[in-house]
PDB file of C-alpha atoms in Angstrom:
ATOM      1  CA  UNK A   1      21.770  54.627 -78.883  1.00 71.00           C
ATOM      2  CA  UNK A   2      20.136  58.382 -78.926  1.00 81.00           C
ATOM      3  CA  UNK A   3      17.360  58.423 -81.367  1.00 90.00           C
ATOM      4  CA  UNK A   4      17.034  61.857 -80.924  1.00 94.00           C
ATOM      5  CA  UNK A   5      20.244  63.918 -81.321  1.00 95.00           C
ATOM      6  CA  UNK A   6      21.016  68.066 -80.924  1.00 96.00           C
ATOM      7  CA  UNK A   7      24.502  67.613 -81.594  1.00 93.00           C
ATOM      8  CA  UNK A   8      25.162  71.497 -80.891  1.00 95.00           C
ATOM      9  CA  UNK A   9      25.436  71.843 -77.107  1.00 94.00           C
ATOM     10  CA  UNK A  10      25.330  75.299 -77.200  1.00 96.00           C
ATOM     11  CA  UNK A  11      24.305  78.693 -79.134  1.00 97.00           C
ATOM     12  CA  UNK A  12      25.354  81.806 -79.115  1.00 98.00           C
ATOM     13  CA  UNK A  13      23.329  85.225 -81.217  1.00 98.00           C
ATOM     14  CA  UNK A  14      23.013  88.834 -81.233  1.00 98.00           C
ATOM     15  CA  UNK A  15      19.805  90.172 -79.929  1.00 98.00           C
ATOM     16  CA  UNK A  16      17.665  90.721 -83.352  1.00 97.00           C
ATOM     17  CA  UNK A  17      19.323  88.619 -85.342  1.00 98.00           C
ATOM     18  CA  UNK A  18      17.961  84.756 -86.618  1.00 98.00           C
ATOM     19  CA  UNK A  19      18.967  80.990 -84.227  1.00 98.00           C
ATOM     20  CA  UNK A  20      18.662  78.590 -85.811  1.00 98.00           C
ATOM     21  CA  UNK A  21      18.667  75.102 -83.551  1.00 98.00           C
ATOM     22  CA  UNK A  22      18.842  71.468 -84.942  1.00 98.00           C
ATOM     23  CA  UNK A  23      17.661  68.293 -84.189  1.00 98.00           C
ATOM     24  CA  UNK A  24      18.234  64.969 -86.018  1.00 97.00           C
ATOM     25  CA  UNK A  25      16.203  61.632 -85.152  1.00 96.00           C
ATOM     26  CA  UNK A  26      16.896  58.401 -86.328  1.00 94.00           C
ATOM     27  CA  UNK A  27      13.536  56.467 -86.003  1.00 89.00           C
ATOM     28  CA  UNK A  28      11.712  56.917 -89.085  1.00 87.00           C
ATOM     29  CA  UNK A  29       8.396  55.967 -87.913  1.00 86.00           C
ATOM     30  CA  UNK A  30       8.371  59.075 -85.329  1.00 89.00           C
ATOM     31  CA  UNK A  31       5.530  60.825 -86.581  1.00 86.00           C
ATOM     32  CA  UNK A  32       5.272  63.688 -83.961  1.00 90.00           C
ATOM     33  CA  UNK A  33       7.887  66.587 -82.888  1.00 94.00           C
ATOM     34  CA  UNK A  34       7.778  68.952 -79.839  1.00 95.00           C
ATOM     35  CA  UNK A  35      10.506  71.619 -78.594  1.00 97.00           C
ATOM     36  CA  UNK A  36      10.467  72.674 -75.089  1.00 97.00           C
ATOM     37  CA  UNK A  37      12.164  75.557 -73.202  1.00 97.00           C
ATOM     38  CA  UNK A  38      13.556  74.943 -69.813  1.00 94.00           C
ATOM     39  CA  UNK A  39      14.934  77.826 -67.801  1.00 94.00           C
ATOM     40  CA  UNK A  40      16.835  77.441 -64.940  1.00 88.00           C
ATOM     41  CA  UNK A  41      15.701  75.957 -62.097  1.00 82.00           C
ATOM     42  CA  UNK A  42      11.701  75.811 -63.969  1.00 89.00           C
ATOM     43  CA  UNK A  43      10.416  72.865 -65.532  1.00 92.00           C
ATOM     44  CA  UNK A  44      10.357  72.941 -69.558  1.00 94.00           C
ATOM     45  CA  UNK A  45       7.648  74.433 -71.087  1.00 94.00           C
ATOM     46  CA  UNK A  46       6.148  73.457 -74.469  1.00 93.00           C
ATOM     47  CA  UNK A  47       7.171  75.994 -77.201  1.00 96.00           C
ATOM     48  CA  UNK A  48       5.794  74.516 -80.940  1.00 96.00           C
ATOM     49  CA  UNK A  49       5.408  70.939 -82.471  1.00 94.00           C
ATOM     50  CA  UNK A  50       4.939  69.404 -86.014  1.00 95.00           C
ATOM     51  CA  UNK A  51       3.422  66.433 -87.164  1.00 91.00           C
ATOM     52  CA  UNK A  52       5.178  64.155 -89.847  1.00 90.00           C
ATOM     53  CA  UNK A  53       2.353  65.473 -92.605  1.00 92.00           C
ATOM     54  CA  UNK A  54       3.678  68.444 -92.212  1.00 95.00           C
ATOM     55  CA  UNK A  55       6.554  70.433 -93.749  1.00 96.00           C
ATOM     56  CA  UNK A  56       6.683  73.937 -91.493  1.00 97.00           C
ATOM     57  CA  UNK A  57       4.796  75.173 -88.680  1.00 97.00           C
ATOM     58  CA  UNK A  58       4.835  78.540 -87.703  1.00 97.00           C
ATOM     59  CA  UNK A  59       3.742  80.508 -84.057  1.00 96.00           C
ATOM     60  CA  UNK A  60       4.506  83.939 -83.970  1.00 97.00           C
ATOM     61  CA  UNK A  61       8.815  84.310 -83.978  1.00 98.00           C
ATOM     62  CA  UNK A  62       9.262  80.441 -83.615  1.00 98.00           C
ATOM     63  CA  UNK A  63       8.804  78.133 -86.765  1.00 98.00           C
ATOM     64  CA  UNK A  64       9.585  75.125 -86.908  1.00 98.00           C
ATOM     65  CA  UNK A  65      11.071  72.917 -90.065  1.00 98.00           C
ATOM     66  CA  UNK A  66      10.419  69.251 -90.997  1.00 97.00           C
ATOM     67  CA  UNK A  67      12.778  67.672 -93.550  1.00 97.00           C
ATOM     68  CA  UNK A  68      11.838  64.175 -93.213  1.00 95.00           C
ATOM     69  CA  UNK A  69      14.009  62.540 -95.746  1.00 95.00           C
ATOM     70  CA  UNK A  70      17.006  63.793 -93.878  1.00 96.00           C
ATOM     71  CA  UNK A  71      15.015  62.812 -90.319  1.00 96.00           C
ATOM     72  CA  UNK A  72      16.153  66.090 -89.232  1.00 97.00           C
ATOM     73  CA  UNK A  73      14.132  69.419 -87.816  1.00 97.00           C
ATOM     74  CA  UNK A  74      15.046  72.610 -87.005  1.00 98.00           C
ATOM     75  CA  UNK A  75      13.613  75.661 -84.559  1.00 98.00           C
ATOM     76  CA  UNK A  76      14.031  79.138 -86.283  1.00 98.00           C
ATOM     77  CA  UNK A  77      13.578  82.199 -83.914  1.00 98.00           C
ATOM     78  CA  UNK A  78      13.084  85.296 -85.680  1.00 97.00           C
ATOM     79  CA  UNK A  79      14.169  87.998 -84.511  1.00 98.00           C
ATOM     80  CA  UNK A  80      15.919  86.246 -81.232  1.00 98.00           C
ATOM     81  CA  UNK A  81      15.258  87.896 -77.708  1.00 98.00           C
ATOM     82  CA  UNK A  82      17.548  88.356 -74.908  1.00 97.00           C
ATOM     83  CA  UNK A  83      14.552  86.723 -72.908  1.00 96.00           C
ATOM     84  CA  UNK A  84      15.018  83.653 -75.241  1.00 98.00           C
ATOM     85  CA  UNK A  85      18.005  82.498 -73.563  1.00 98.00           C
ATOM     86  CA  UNK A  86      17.558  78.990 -72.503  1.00 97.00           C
ATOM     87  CA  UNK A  87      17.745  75.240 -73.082  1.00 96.00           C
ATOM     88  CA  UNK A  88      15.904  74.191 -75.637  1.00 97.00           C
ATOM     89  CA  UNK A  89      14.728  69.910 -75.918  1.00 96.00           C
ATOM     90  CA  UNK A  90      13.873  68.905 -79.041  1.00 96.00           C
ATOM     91  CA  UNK A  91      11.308  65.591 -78.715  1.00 94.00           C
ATOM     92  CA  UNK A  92       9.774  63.511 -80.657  1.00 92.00           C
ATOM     93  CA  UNK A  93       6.725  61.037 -80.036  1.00 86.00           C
ATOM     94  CA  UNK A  94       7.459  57.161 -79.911  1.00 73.00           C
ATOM     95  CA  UNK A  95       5.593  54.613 -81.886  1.00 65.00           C
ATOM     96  CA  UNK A  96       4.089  53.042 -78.795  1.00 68.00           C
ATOM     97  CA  UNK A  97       2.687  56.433 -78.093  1.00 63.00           C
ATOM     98  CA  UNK A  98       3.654  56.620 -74.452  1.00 69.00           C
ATOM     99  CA  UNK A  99       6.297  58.570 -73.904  1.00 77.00           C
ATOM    100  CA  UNK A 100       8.335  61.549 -75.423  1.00 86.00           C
ATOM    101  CA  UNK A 101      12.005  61.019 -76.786  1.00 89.00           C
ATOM    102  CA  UNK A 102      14.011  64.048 -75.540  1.00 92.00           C
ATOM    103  CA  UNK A 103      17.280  65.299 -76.859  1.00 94.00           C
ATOM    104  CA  UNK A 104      20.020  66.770 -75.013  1.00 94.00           C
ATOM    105  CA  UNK A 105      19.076  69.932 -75.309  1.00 95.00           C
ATOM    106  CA  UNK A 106      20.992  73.167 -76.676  1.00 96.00           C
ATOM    107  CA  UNK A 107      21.946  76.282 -74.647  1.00 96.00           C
ATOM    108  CA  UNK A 108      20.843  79.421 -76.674  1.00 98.00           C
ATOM    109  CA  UNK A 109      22.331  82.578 -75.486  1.00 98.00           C
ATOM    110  CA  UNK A 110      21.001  85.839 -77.018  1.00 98.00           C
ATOM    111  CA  UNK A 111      23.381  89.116 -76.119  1.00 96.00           C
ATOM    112  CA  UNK A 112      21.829  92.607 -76.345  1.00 92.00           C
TER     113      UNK A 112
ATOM    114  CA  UNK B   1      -4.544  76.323 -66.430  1.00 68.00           C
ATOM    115  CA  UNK B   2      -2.707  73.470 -66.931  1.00 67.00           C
ATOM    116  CA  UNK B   3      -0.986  72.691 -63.378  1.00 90.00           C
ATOM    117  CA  UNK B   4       1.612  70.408 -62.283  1.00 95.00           C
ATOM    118  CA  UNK B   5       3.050  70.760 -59.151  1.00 96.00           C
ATOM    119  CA  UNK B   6       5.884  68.552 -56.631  1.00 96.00           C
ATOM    120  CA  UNK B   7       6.414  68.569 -52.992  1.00 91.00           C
ATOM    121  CA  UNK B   8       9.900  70.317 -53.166  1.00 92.00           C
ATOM    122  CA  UNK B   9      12.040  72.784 -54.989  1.00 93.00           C
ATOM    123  CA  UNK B  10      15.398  71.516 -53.397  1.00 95.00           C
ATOM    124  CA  UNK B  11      15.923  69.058 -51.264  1.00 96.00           C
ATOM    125  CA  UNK B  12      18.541  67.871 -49.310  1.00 97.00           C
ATOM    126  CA  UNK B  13      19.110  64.264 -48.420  1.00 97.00           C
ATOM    127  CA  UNK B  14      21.877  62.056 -46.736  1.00 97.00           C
ATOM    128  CA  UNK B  15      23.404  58.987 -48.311  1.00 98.00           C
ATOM    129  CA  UNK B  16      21.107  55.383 -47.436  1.00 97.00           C
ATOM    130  CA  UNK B  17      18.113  57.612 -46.619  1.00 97.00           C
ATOM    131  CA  UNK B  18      14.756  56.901 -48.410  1.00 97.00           C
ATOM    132  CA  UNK B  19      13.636  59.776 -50.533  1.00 97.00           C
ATOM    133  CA  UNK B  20      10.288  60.327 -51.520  1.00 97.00           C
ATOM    134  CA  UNK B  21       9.266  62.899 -54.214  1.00 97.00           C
ATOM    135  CA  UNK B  22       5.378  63.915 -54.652  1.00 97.00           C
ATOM    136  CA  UNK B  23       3.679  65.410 -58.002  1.00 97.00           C
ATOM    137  CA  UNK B  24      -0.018  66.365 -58.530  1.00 97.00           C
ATOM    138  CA  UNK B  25      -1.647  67.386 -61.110  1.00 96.00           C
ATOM    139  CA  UNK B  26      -5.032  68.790 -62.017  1.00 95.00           C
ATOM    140  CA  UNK B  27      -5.800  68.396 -65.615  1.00 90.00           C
ATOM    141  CA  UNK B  28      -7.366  64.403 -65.102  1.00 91.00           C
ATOM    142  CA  UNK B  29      -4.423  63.218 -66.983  1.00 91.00           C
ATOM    143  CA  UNK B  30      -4.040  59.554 -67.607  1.00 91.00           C
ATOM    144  CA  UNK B  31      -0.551  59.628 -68.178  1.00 90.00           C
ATOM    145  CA  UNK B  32       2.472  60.799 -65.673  1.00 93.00           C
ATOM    146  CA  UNK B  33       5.942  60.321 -65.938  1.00 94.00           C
ATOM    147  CA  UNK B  34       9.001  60.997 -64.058  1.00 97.00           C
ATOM    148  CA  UNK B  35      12.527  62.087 -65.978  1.00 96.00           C
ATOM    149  CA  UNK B  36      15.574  63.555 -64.060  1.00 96.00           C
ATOM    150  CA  UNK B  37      17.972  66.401 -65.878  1.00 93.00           C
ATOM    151  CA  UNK B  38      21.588  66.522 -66.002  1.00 92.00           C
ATOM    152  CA  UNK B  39      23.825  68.643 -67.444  1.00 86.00           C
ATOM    153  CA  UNK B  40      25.187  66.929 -70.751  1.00 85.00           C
ATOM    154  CA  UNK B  41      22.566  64.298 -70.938  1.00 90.00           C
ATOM    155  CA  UNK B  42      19.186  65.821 -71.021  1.00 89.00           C
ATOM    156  CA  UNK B  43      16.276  64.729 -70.043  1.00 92.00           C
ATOM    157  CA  UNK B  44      16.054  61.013 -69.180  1.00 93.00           C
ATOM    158  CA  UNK B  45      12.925  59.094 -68.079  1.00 93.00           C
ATOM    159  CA  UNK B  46      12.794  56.994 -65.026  1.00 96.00           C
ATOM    160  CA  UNK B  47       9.580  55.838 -65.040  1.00 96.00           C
ATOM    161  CA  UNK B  48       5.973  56.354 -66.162  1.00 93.00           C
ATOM    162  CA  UNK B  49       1.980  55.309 -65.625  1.00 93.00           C
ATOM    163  CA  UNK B  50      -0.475  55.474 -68.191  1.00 89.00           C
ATOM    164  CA  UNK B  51      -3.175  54.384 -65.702  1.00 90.00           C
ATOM    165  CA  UNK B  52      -3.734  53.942 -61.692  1.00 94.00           C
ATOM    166  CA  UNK B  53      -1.678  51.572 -60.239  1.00 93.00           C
ATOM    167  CA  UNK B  54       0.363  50.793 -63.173  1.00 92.00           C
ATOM    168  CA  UNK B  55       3.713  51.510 -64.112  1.00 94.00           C
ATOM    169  CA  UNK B  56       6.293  51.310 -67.099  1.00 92.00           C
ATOM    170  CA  UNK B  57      10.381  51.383 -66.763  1.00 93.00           C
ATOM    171  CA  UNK B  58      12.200  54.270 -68.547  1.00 91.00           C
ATOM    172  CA  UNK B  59      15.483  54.290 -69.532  1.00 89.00           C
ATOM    173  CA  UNK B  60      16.927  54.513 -65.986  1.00 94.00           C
ATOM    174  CA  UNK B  61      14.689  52.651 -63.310  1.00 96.00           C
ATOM    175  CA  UNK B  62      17.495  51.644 -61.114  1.00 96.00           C
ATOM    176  CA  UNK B  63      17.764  52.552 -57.592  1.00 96.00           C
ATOM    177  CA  UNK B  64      14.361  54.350 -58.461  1.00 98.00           C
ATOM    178  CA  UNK B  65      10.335  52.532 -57.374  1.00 97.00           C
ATOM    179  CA  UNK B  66       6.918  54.446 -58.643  1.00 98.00           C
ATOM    180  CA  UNK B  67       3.529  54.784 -56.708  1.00 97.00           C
ATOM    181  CA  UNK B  68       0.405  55.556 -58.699  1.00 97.00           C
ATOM    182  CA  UNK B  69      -2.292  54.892 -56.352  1.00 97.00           C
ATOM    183  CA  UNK B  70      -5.140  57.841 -57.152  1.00 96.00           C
ATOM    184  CA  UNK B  71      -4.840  59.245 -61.042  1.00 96.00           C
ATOM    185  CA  UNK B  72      -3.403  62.848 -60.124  1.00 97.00           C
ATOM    186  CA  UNK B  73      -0.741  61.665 -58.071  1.00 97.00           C
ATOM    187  CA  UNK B  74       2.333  60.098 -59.073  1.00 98.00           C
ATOM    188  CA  UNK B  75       5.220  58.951 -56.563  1.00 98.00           C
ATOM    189  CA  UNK B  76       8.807  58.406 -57.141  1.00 98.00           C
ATOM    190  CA  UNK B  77      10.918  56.866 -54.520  1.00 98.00           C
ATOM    191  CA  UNK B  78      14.387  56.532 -54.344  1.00 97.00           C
ATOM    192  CA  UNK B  79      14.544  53.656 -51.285  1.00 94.00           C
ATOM    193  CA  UNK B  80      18.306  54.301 -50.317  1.00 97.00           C
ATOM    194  CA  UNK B  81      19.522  57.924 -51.670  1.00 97.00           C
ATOM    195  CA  UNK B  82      23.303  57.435 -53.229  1.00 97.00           C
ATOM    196  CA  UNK B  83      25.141  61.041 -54.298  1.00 97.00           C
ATOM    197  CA  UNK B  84      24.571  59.686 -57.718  1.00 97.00           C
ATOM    198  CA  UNK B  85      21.068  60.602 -57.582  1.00 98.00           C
ATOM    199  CA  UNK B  86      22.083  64.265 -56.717  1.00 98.00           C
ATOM    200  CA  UNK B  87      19.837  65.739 -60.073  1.00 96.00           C
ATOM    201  CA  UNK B  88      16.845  67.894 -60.913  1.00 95.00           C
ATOM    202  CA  UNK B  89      14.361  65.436 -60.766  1.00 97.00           C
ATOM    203  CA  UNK B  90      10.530  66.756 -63.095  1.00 96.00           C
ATOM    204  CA  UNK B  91       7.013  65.165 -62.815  1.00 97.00           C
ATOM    205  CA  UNK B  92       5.039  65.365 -66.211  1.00 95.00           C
ATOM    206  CA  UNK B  93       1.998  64.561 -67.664  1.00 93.00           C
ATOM    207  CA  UNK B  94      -0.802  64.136 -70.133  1.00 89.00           C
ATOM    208  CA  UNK B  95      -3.400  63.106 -71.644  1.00 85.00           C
ATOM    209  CA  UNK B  96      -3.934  60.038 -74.178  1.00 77.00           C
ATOM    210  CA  UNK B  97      -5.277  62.449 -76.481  1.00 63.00           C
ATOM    211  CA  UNK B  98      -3.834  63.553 -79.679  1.00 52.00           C
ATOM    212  CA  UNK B  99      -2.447  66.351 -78.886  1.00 58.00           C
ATOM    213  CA  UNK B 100       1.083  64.493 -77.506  1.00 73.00           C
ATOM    214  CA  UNK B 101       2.252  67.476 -75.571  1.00 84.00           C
ATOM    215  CA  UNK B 102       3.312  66.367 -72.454  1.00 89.00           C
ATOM    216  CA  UNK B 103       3.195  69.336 -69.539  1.00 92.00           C
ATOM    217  CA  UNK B 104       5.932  70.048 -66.612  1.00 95.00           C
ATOM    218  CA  UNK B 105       6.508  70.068 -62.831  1.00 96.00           C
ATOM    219  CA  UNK B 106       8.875  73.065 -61.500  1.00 95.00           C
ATOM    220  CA  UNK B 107      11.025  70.785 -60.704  1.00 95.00           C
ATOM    221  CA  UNK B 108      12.922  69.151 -57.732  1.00 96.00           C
ATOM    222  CA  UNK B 109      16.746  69.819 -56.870  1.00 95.00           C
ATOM    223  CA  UNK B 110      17.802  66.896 -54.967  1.00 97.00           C
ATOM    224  CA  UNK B 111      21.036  67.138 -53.095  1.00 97.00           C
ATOM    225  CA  UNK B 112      22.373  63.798 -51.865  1.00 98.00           C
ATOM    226  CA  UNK B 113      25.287  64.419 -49.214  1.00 97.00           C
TER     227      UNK B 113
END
């Protein structure tokens, strides 16, 4: 069963204007959250994380939002960039501390 | 800079044929793993090492074997190539540290014919 779910395959926003992608977990003892961007044919590179103490964490346009009662996060991009059309992987760290716990991943596709 | 590289971009391999992929990297991590990508399913991890010459099962080890024999190089072979290993196939690592970011290969394109 997916622990770590980003049940919107796909994204589409107006250059300038807010996305807004989701991830929900399942595993309540996951106590650390990365996104990554993957372009095409590139491996993905690591955009922002959170740790469970934590509530928001901010990095220039990219924030990202904890809401642990709900086990879900979210990756604001403010204002959105043609150039920020990817996939973005939503992870989270397992308990044994080994390996990362990838989503799907969701296409975001910013028009100018 | 953080650098992780593999042997290929795209490769191109015939059914039965043994398959071997190659990623270094240089940042004396203790940790490497090896995930492929597929369109729908994400990334899913095949196998990983947390140390030299040991090795962990992902989620999908079959039809898959590891090497780890010096710290910055991690191995994956595929022994007898099937068209269902056709993928993007990415080396990562990292370090035991706290910082839990793991960093990415380029990537491999494996074609199975």
């Amino acid at each position: 069963d997916q622990q770590v779910k980003q049940n919107s395959p796909s994204l589409s926003v107006q250059e300038g204007r807010i996305s807004i992608l989701n991830c929900d977990y399942t595993n309540s003892m996951f106590d650390y959250f990365l996104w990554y961007k993957k372009y095409p044919a590139e491996g993905p590179t690591f955009l922002i994380s959170i740790s469970s103490i934590k509530d928001k964490n901010e990095d220039g346009r990219f924030t990202v939002f904890l809401n642990k009662s709900a086990k879900h996060l979210s990756l604001h991009i403010v204002p959105s960039q043609p150039g920020d059309s990817a996939v973005y992987f939503c992870a989270a760290w397992d308990q044994a501390g080994t390996a990362l716990i990838f989503g799907k991943g969701t296409t975001l596709s910013v028009s100018s | 800079d953080v650098k992780v590289t593999q042997s290929s971009r795209y490769l191109v391999k015939r059914t039965g044929e043994k398959v071997f992929l190659e990623c270094v990297q240089d940042m004396d991590h203790e940790n490497m793993f090896w995930y492929r990508q597929d369109p729908g399913l994400g990334l899913r991890l095949i196998y990983f090492s947390y140390d030299v010459k040991m090795k962990e099962k992902g989620d999908i080890p079959e039809g898959y074997s590891v090497s780890r024999e010096k710290k910055e190089r991690f191995s994956l072979i595929l022994e007898s190539a099937s068209t269902n290993q056709t993928s993007m196939y990415l080396c990562a690592s990292s370090s035991r540290g706290l910082t839990y970011e793991q960093y990415f290969g380029p990537g491999t394109r494996l074609t199975v014919t």
